Short mmCIF file of C-alpha atoms in Angstrom, two decimals:
data_model
loop_
_atom_site.label_atom_id
_atom_site.label_comp_id
_atom_site.label_asym_id
_atom_site.label_seq_id
_atom_site.Cartn_x
_atom_site.Cartn_y
_atom_site.Cartn_z
CA UNK U 1346 -147.16 -40.52 235.63
CA UNK U 1347 -145.03 -43.79 236.10
CA UNK U 1348 -143.89 -45.78 233.07
CA UNK U 1349 -143.23 -49.54 232.56
CA UNK U 1350 -139.55 -50.30 231.79
CA UNK U 1351 -140.44 -53.48 229.70
CA UNK U 1352 -142.91 -51.52 227.47
CA UNK U 1353 -140.23 -48.83 227.16
CA UNK U 1354 -137.42 -51.15 225.45
CA UNK U 1355 -138.15 -49.71 221.96
CA UNK U 1356 -138.77 -46.19 222.94
CA UNK U 1357 -135.80 -46.12 225.25
CA UNK U 1358 -133.60 -47.32 222.22
CA UNK U 1359 -135.28 -44.51 220.11
CA UNK U 1360 -134.53 -41.82 222.79
CA UNK U 1361 -131.04 -43.20 223.42
CA UNK U 1362 -130.37 -43.14 219.69
CA UNK U 1363 -131.70 -39.51 219.31
CA UNK U 1364 -129.26 -38.42 222.19
CA UNK U 1365 -126.29 -40.39 220.73
CA UNK U 1366 -126.57 -38.65 217.22
CA UNK U 1367 -127.22 -35.24 219.09
CA UNK U 1368 -123.81 -35.43 221.13
CA UNK U 1369 -120.66 -37.40 221.51
CA UNK U 1370 -119.47 -36.15 225.05
CA UNK U 1371 -120.55 -37.71 228.10
CA UNK U 1372 -122.42 -36.54 231.14
CA UNK U 1373 -123.44 -36.71 234.85
CA UNK U 1374 -123.38 -36.38 238.84
CA UNK U 1375 -124.54 -35.86 242.57
CA UNK U 1376 -125.72 -37.64 245.88
CA UNK U 1377 -126.82 -37.31 249.69
CA UNK U 1378 -126.65 -39.67 252.75
CA UNK U 1379 -129.18 -42.18 254.14
CA UNK U 1380 -129.21 -45.20 256.57
CA UNK U 1381 -126.28 -47.84 256.61
CA UNK U 1382 -126.28 -49.52 253.26
CA UNK U 1383 -124.27 -52.49 254.43
CA UNK U 1384 -126.65 -53.68 257.04
CA UNK U 1385 -127.71 -57.34 256.75
CA UNK U 1386 -129.83 -59.95 258.42
CA UNK U 1387 -129.77 -63.81 258.56
CA UNK U 1388 -133.11 -63.99 256.54
CA UNK U 1389 -131.38 -62.85 253.53
CA UNK U 1390 -130.87 -66.31 252.01
CA UNK U 1391 -134.24 -67.68 251.75
CA UNK U 1392 -133.53 -69.28 248.30
CA UNK U 1393 -135.08 -72.43 247.09
CA UNK U 1394 -132.72 -72.47 244.07
CA UNK U 1395 -129.12 -71.57 243.79
CA UNK U 1396 -129.82 -69.78 240.50
CA UNK U 1397 -133.11 -67.86 240.69
CA UNK U 1398 -135.48 -67.19 237.78
CA UNK U 1399 -135.60 -63.65 236.14
CA UNK U 1400 -137.25 -60.65 238.03
CA UNK U 1401 -140.86 -60.68 237.26
CA UNK U 1402 -142.92 -58.49 239.49
CA UNK U 1403 -142.99 -54.84 238.77
CA UNK U 1404 -144.32 -51.98 240.69
CA UNK U 1405 -144.46 -48.44 239.61
CA UNK U 1406 -144.53 -45.22 241.72
CA UNK U 1407 -143.98 -41.47 241.83
CA UNK U 1408 -141.83 -39.84 244.60
CA UNK U 1409 -141.57 -36.24 244.66
CA UNK U 1410 -140.81 -35.40 241.10
CA UNK U 1411 -139.30 -38.73 240.08
CA UNK U 1412 -140.70 -41.50 238.64
CA UNK U 1413 -139.48 -45.10 239.87
CA UNK U 1414 -140.09 -48.60 238.84
CA UNK U 1415 -139.33 -51.41 241.40
CA UNK U 1416 -138.56 -55.00 239.91
CA UNK U 1417 -138.76 -57.84 242.48
CA UNK U 1418 -137.32 -61.36 242.27
CA UNK U 1419 -139.86 -64.13 241.30
CA UNK U 1420 -139.01 -65.79 244.69
CA UNK U 1421 -139.40 -62.58 246.68
CA UNK U 1422 -140.41 -63.09 250.35
CA UNK U 1423 -141.88 -60.22 252.26
CA UNK U 1424 -139.53 -59.15 255.13
CA UNK U 1425 -136.23 -60.77 253.70
CA UNK U 1426 -133.50 -58.38 252.81
CA UNK U 1427 -132.16 -58.31 249.11
CA UNK U 1428 -129.27 -56.54 247.47
CA UNK U 1429 -130.79 -53.56 245.75
CA UNK U 1430 -129.50 -51.82 242.57
CA UNK U 1431 -130.67 -48.40 241.79
CA UNK U 1432 -130.10 -47.10 238.44
CA UNK U 1433 -130.19 -43.63 236.53
CA UNK U 1434 -131.87 -42.92 233.23
CA UNK U 1435 -134.59 -45.77 233.94
CA UNK U 1436 -136.36 -44.48 230.83
CA UNK U 1437 -133.42 -44.52 228.41
CA UNK U 1438 -131.41 -47.42 229.33
CA UNK U 1439 -134.15 -50.11 229.87
CA UNK U 1440 -132.76 -52.65 227.37
CA UNK U 1441 -129.32 -52.45 229.07
CA UNK U 1442 -130.20 -52.75 232.73
CA UNK U 1443 -133.20 -54.93 231.98
CA UNK U 1444 -130.80 -57.60 230.70
CA UNK U 1445 -129.64 -58.11 234.15
CA UNK U 1446 -133.14 -59.73 235.20
CA UNK U 1447 -132.22 -62.76 232.90
CA UNK U 1448 -128.90 -63.58 234.56
CA UNK U 1449 -128.56 -66.29 236.89
CA UNK U 1450 -127.71 -64.81 240.23
CA UNK U 1451 -128.82 -64.56 243.85
CA UNK U 1452 -132.20 -62.75 244.27
CA UNK U 1453 -131.95 -58.99 243.90
CA UNK U 1454 -134.24 -56.07 243.35
CA UNK U 1455 -133.82 -53.39 240.75
CA UNK U 1456 -135.11 -49.66 241.03
CA UNK U 1457 -135.17 -47.55 237.75
CA UNK U 1458 -135.26 -43.90 238.52
CA UNK U 1459 -136.28 -41.15 235.95
CA UNK U 1460 -137.84 -37.69 235.55
CA UNK U 1461 -138.26 -35.54 232.45
CA UNK U 1462 -135.71 -32.93 233.20
CA UNK U 1463 -132.62 -31.91 231.15
CA UNK U 1464 -130.03 -34.76 231.79
CA UNK U 1465 -127.24 -31.86 231.95
CA UNK U 1466 -128.97 -30.35 234.78
CA UNK U 1467 -130.21 -33.60 236.53
CA UNK U 1468 -126.66 -35.27 236.72
CA UNK U 1469 -124.22 -32.68 236.51
CA UNK U 1470 -122.96 -30.63 239.47
CA UNK U 1471 -120.81 -28.42 237.05
CA UNK U 1472 -121.15 -25.94 234.33
CA UNK U 1473 -119.84 -27.03 230.74
CA UNK U 1474 -119.88 -25.44 227.46
CA UNK U 1475 -120.31 -28.59 225.63
CA UNK U 1476 -123.12 -29.52 227.60
CA UNK U 1477 -124.77 -26.19 226.98
CA UNK U 1478 -124.20 -26.57 223.39
CA UNK U 1479 -126.02 -29.84 223.34
CA UNK U 1480 -128.76 -29.50 225.92
CA UNK U 1481 -129.14 -25.57 225.97
CA UNK U 1482 -128.63 -23.36 228.95
CA UNK U 1483 -128.95 -25.47 232.31
CA UNK U 1484 -128.66 -25.02 236.09
CA UNK U 1485 -126.59 -27.90 237.65
CA UNK U 1486 -129.07 -29.64 239.67
CA UNK U 1487 -127.16 -32.87 240.70
CA UNK U 1488 -127.41 -31.91 244.42
CA UNK U 1489 -131.35 -31.58 244.25
CA UNK U 1490 -131.87 -34.81 242.24
CA UNK U 1491 -129.58 -36.73 244.62
CA UNK U 1492 -131.26 -35.27 247.83
CA UNK U 1493 -134.69 -36.63 246.36
CA UNK U 1494 -133.10 -39.94 245.44
CA UNK U 1495 -131.32 -40.42 248.91
CA UNK U 1496 -133.68 -38.91 251.19
CA UNK U 1497 -137.13 -39.67 249.60
CA UNK U 1498 -136.72 -42.63 247.14
CA UNK U 1499 -134.67 -44.98 249.06
CA UNK U 1500 -136.52 -44.52 252.22
CA UNK U 1501 -139.87 -45.17 250.32
CA UNK U 1502 -138.56 -48.40 248.51
CA UNK U 1503 -137.11 -49.84 251.81
CA UNK U 1504 -140.14 -49.15 253.59
CA UNK U 1505 -141.80 -51.63 251.46
CA UNK U 1506 -138.54 -53.97 250.50
CA UNK U 1507 -135.85 -54.46 252.93
CA UNK U 1508 -132.31 -54.17 251.42
CA UNK U 1509 -129.08 -55.70 252.45
CA UNK U 1510 -126.86 -53.44 250.41
CA UNK U 1511 -127.24 -50.84 247.76
CA UNK U 1512 -125.71 -49.85 244.43
CA UNK U 1513 -126.21 -47.00 242.17
CA UNK U 1514 -125.29 -47.49 238.55
CA UNK U 1515 -125.29 -44.96 235.61
CA UNK U 1516 -124.26 -44.73 232.02
CA UNK U 1517 -122.42 -41.64 230.44
CA UNK U 1518 -123.85 -38.44 232.31
CA UNK U 1519 -125.54 -41.04 234.58
CA UNK U 1520 -122.32 -42.55 235.41
CA UNK U 1521 -120.65 -39.15 236.12
CA UNK U 1522 -123.54 -38.65 238.71
CA UNK U 1523 -123.11 -42.07 240.30
CA UNK U 1524 -119.42 -41.45 240.99
CA UNK U 1525 -120.17 -37.98 242.21
CA UNK U 1526 -122.77 -39.59 244.57
CA UNK U 1527 -120.24 -41.99 245.79
CA UNK U 1528 -117.86 -39.28 246.65
CA UNK U 1529 -120.45 -36.71 248.21
CA UNK U 1530 -122.79 -39.36 249.83
CA UNK U 1531 -120.63 -42.13 250.99
CA UNK U 1532 -123.06 -43.62 253.38
CA UNK U 1533 -125.94 -43.75 250.64
CA UNK U 1534 -124.52 -46.76 248.56
CA UNK U 1535 -122.02 -49.36 249.20
CA UNK U 1536 -121.12 -49.65 245.65
CA UNK U 1537 -121.29 -47.21 242.68
CA UNK U 1538 -121.05 -48.57 239.00
CA UNK U 1539 -120.26 -45.98 236.22
CA UNK U 1540 -120.18 -47.12 232.54
CA UNK U 1541 -118.49 -44.70 230.30
CA UNK U 1542 -118.87 -41.90 232.71
CA UNK U 1543 -118.68 -38.29 231.52
CA UNK U 1544 -115.87 -37.21 233.91
CA UNK U 1545 -114.77 -34.71 231.11
CA UNK U 1546 -117.61 -32.44 232.34
CA UNK U 1547 -116.23 -29.18 233.70
CA UNK U 1548 -112.95 -30.04 232.58
CA UNK U 1549 -112.63 -32.99 234.73
CA UNK U 1550 -113.93 -31.14 237.68
CA UNK U 1551 -114.68 -34.53 239.42
CA UNK U 1552 -111.08 -35.15 239.79
CA UNK U 1553 -110.87 -31.92 242.00
CA UNK U 1554 -113.34 -33.16 244.60
CA UNK U 1555 -112.17 -33.81 248.06
CA UNK U 1556 -112.16 -37.58 248.74
CA UNK U 1557 -111.45 -37.35 252.56
CA UNK U 1558 -114.94 -38.55 253.40
CA UNK U 1559 -114.03 -41.89 251.72
CA UNK U 1560 -111.00 -42.49 253.87
CA UNK U 1561 -111.57 -45.78 255.85
CA UNK U 1562 -112.32 -45.17 259.48
CA UNK U 1563 -113.14 -47.96 261.94
CA UNK U 1564 -114.86 -51.23 261.21
CA UNK U 1565 -117.43 -49.83 258.55
CA UNK U 1566 -117.57 -51.80 255.17
CA UNK U 1567 -115.30 -50.42 252.41
CA UNK U 1568 -116.88 -48.27 249.68
CA UNK U 1569 -116.43 -49.74 246.16
CA UNK U 1570 -115.99 -47.65 242.91
CA UNK U 1571 -116.32 -49.30 239.63
CA UNK U 1572 -115.89 -47.25 236.30
CA UNK U 1573 -115.02 -48.31 232.86
CA UNK U 1574 -114.46 -47.03 229.25
CA UNK U 1575 -114.25 -48.33 225.92
CA UNK U 1576 -110.83 -47.91 224.03
CA UNK U 1577 -112.64 -46.35 221.17
CA UNK U 1578 -113.92 -43.55 223.50
CA UNK U 1579 -110.59 -43.18 225.35
CA UNK U 1580 -110.05 -40.37 227.82
CA UNK U 1581 -107.73 -40.27 230.81
CA UNK U 1582 -109.57 -41.41 233.89
CA UNK U 1583 -106.29 -42.40 235.88
CA UNK U 1584 -106.45 -39.30 238.08
CA UNK U 1585 -109.53 -40.66 239.80
CA UNK U 1586 -107.75 -43.95 240.34
CA UNK U 1587 -104.70 -42.09 242.06
CA UNK U 1588 -106.95 -39.83 243.92
CA UNK U 1589 -108.87 -42.81 245.55
CA UNK U 1590 -105.57 -44.62 246.34
CA UNK U 1591 -104.60 -41.39 248.34
CA UNK U 1592 -107.32 -41.79 250.71
CA UNK U 1593 -106.30 -45.32 251.39
CA UNK U 1594 -108.63 -47.13 248.98
CA UNK U 1595 -107.21 -50.37 247.63
CA UNK U 1596 -107.20 -51.10 243.75
CA UNK U 1597 -109.02 -54.58 243.25
CA UNK U 1598 -110.62 -54.24 246.66
CA UNK U 1599 -112.25 -50.67 246.68
CA UNK U 1600 -111.39 -49.41 243.09
CA UNK U 1601 -112.22 -51.19 239.81
CA UNK U 1602 -111.43 -49.81 236.35
CA UNK U 1603 -112.19 -51.66 233.14
CA UNK U 1604 -110.61 -50.71 229.87
CA UNK U 1605 -112.70 -52.55 227.21
CA UNK U 1606 -110.78 -53.25 224.13
CA UNK U 1607 -112.60 -51.89 220.94
CA UNK U 1608 -115.84 -50.76 222.86
CA UNK U 1609 -117.29 -47.32 221.97
CA UNK U 1610 -119.82 -45.10 223.64
CA UNK U 1611 -122.95 -46.86 222.57
CA UNK U 1612 -125.66 -49.44 223.97
CA UNK U 1613 -124.11 -52.49 222.35
CA UNK U 1614 -120.78 -51.94 224.30
CA UNK U 1615 -122.56 -51.19 227.75
CA UNK U 1616 -124.81 -54.21 227.15
CA UNK U 1617 -121.71 -56.37 226.69
CA UNK U 1618 -120.09 -55.54 230.07
CA UNK U 1619 -122.96 -54.67 232.33
CA UNK U 1620 -122.63 -57.90 233.94
CA UNK U 1621 -119.11 -57.25 235.25
CA UNK U 1622 -120.16 -54.41 237.58
CA UNK U 1623 -123.52 -56.36 238.53
CA UNK U 1624 -121.43 -59.64 239.60
CA UNK U 1625 -118.96 -57.50 241.25
CA UNK U 1626 -121.58 -55.87 243.49
CA UNK U 1627 -123.48 -59.05 244.11
CA UNK U 1628 -120.61 -61.48 244.41
CA UNK U 1629 -117.14 -59.68 244.65
CA UNK U 1630 -114.21 -61.27 243.07
CA UNK U 1631 -113.55 -65.11 243.27
CA UNK U 1632 -110.47 -66.79 242.00
CA UNK U 1633 -108.07 -65.19 239.78
CA UNK U 1634 -107.95 -67.26 236.55
CA UNK U 1635 -106.30 -65.48 233.70
CA UNK U 1636 -104.14 -62.29 232.73
CA UNK U 1637 -104.44 -61.06 229.11
CA UNK U 1638 -102.50 -58.26 227.74
CA UNK U 1639 -103.19 -56.09 224.80
CA UNK U 1640 -101.47 -53.19 223.42
CA UNK U 1641 -103.28 -50.61 221.17
CA UNK U 1642 -103.28 -46.91 219.95
CA UNK U 1643 -106.42 -45.25 220.85
CA UNK U 1644 -107.80 -41.86 219.60
CA UNK U 1645 -107.28 -39.57 222.73
CA UNK U 1646 -110.55 -37.72 223.01
CA UNK U 1647 -108.98 -35.44 225.46
CA UNK U 1648 -106.70 -33.99 222.77
CA UNK U 1649 -108.44 -34.23 219.41
CA UNK U 1650 -106.40 -35.60 216.53
CA UNK U 1651 -103.79 -37.21 218.98
CA UNK U 1652 -103.15 -40.93 219.70
CA UNK U 1653 -102.62 -42.61 223.06
CA UNK U 1654 -100.33 -45.77 223.16
CA UNK U 1655 -101.70 -48.24 225.69
CA UNK U 1656 -100.84 -51.44 227.37
CA UNK U 1657 -103.99 -52.87 228.75
CA UNK U 1658 -103.54 -56.02 231.18
CA UNK U 1659 -107.03 -57.50 231.88
CA UNK U 1660 -107.46 -60.01 234.73
CA UNK U 1661 -110.27 -62.42 234.87
CA UNK U 1662 -111.90 -64.20 238.00
CA UNK U 1663 -113.67 -67.42 237.95
CA UNK U 1664 -116.92 -65.77 238.23
CA UNK U 1665 -116.56 -63.78 235.16
CA UNK U 1666 -115.52 -60.65 236.64
CA UNK U 1667 -112.76 -58.77 234.84
CA UNK U 1668 -110.93 -55.39 235.10
CA UNK U 1669 -107.74 -53.69 233.88
CA UNK U 1670 -104.51 -53.72 236.21
CA UNK U 1671 -102.24 -51.36 234.29
CA UNK U 1672 -101.70 -49.34 237.59
CA UNK U 1673 -100.93 -52.41 239.46
CA UNK U 1674 -99.03 -54.51 237.10
CA UNK U 1675 -95.22 -54.50 236.71
CA UNK U 1676 -93.90 -53.88 233.23
CA UNK U 1677 -90.39 -54.49 231.68
CA UNK U 1678 -89.16 -53.90 228.37
CA UNK U 1679 -87.48 -57.03 227.41
CA UNK U 1680 -86.49 -56.27 223.72
CA UNK U 1681 -86.34 -52.97 221.74
CA UNK U 1682 -86.03 -49.54 223.34
CA UNK U 1683 -88.78 -47.62 225.34
CA UNK U 1684 -90.79 -47.08 228.70
CA UNK U 1685 -94.01 -47.92 230.11
CA UNK U 1686 -95.64 -45.58 232.48
CA UNK U 1687 -97.50 -46.65 235.49
CA UNK U 1688 -100.89 -45.90 233.93
CA UNK U 1689 -100.04 -48.32 230.98
CA UNK U 1690 -99.06 -45.63 228.46
CA UNK U 1691 -95.90 -46.58 226.46
CA UNK U 1692 -93.23 -44.81 224.40
CA UNK U 1693 -90.97 -46.50 221.84
CA UNK U 1694 -87.71 -44.57 221.96
CA UNK U 1695 -86.15 -46.28 218.67
CA UNK U 1696 -87.54 -48.37 216.02
CA UNK U 1697 -91.14 -49.39 215.47
CA UNK U 1698 -91.84 -51.84 218.02
CA UNK U 1699 -90.79 -53.25 221.34
CA UNK U 1700 -91.53 -56.45 223.62
CA UNK U 1701 -92.71 -55.81 227.14
CA UNK U 1702 -93.22 -58.47 229.98
CA UNK U 1703 -96.37 -57.66 232.33
CA UNK U 1704 -96.79 -59.39 235.55
CA UNK U 1705 -99.59 -59.28 238.09
CA UNK U 1706 -100.09 -61.52 241.05
CA UNK U 1707 -97.96 -64.37 239.97
CA UNK U 1708 -99.23 -64.34 236.29
CA UNK U 1709 -96.88 -63.03 233.54
CA UNK U 1710 -97.60 -62.42 229.94
CA UNK U 1711 -95.40 -60.74 227.15
CA UNK U 1712 -96.50 -58.51 224.30
CA UNK U 1713 -95.25 -56.92 221.38
CA UNK U 1714 -96.30 -53.10 220.71
CA UNK U 1715 -95.98 -50.89 217.89
CA UNK U 1716 -95.48 -47.05 217.33
CA UNK U 1717 -98.58 -45.05 216.99
CA UNK U 1718 -98.33 -43.23 213.71
#
């Protein structure tokens, strides 16, 4: 049976709240291969307006054991190609992804995907005791879910509505799945967006995956990975940044990480920043306009009871896209005594504070940071 996302707003919020109170960790994973997601044609831009009205045409289907809902732009023209955004947890996060339909942007298609299966099974390729404690015994089924998504859902949708490029978005466990899919099925989606992804599942098993299939070869369009985290839910995701760099992907071109100051593992936080990966997928970066630098002491969820001292330089572009550049910026201690690591973590050797200069792409800011007590 297929459901309507707009009618599920309140229901989705209730389901989501239940899940959030039942578990604090995060979750997700998988993916298969399909036709070239970068294919484009000249008839993409049949826009009457620069800023199109909201998506307003909805179609529901069942494909295999998955329910899908397809939302078309109000100026949809049959035969034209459109950027297409697929997202996990269509039934739970309607309020978050549905907000994209009200943004001014080029015309695009959204496809929500869901089924009734255990989220730990559907989105994870790994066993994890914390997931078992929350969801009960499960069999990691990310591969089966993704196979249906890539080999059945995408061809079904694109037989009806042509795509110029594809993205897969997911939140929490759905974000784990989106990134896993990007790694395992690099031909399926040109862009994967993971909000608060559950990379901790299986003791960080995602960080052990081989990324050789992502190494750029020939003239094919680059793969883009976006992932983020709120500072109130801080876990170390830097291994993925470094692993992606090792296969010749470039930060700021193929790799984007956003550390959102004060944000937690909750729907208001995701709603506040969903536009960032959305515009990154549709538009890419524009002109660099600003560098803001913050320092903070985050609770380290990887090591309960410990603090993580962080410097977080965030760049903003003229189209509103923003992301953190702690792995790319240059840090220099200008007063006090201490060090700043390549991932933005800092240590004060003596005293309670130090001043650090941070530089990126010709922009420089100074910040005073304190000891984490």
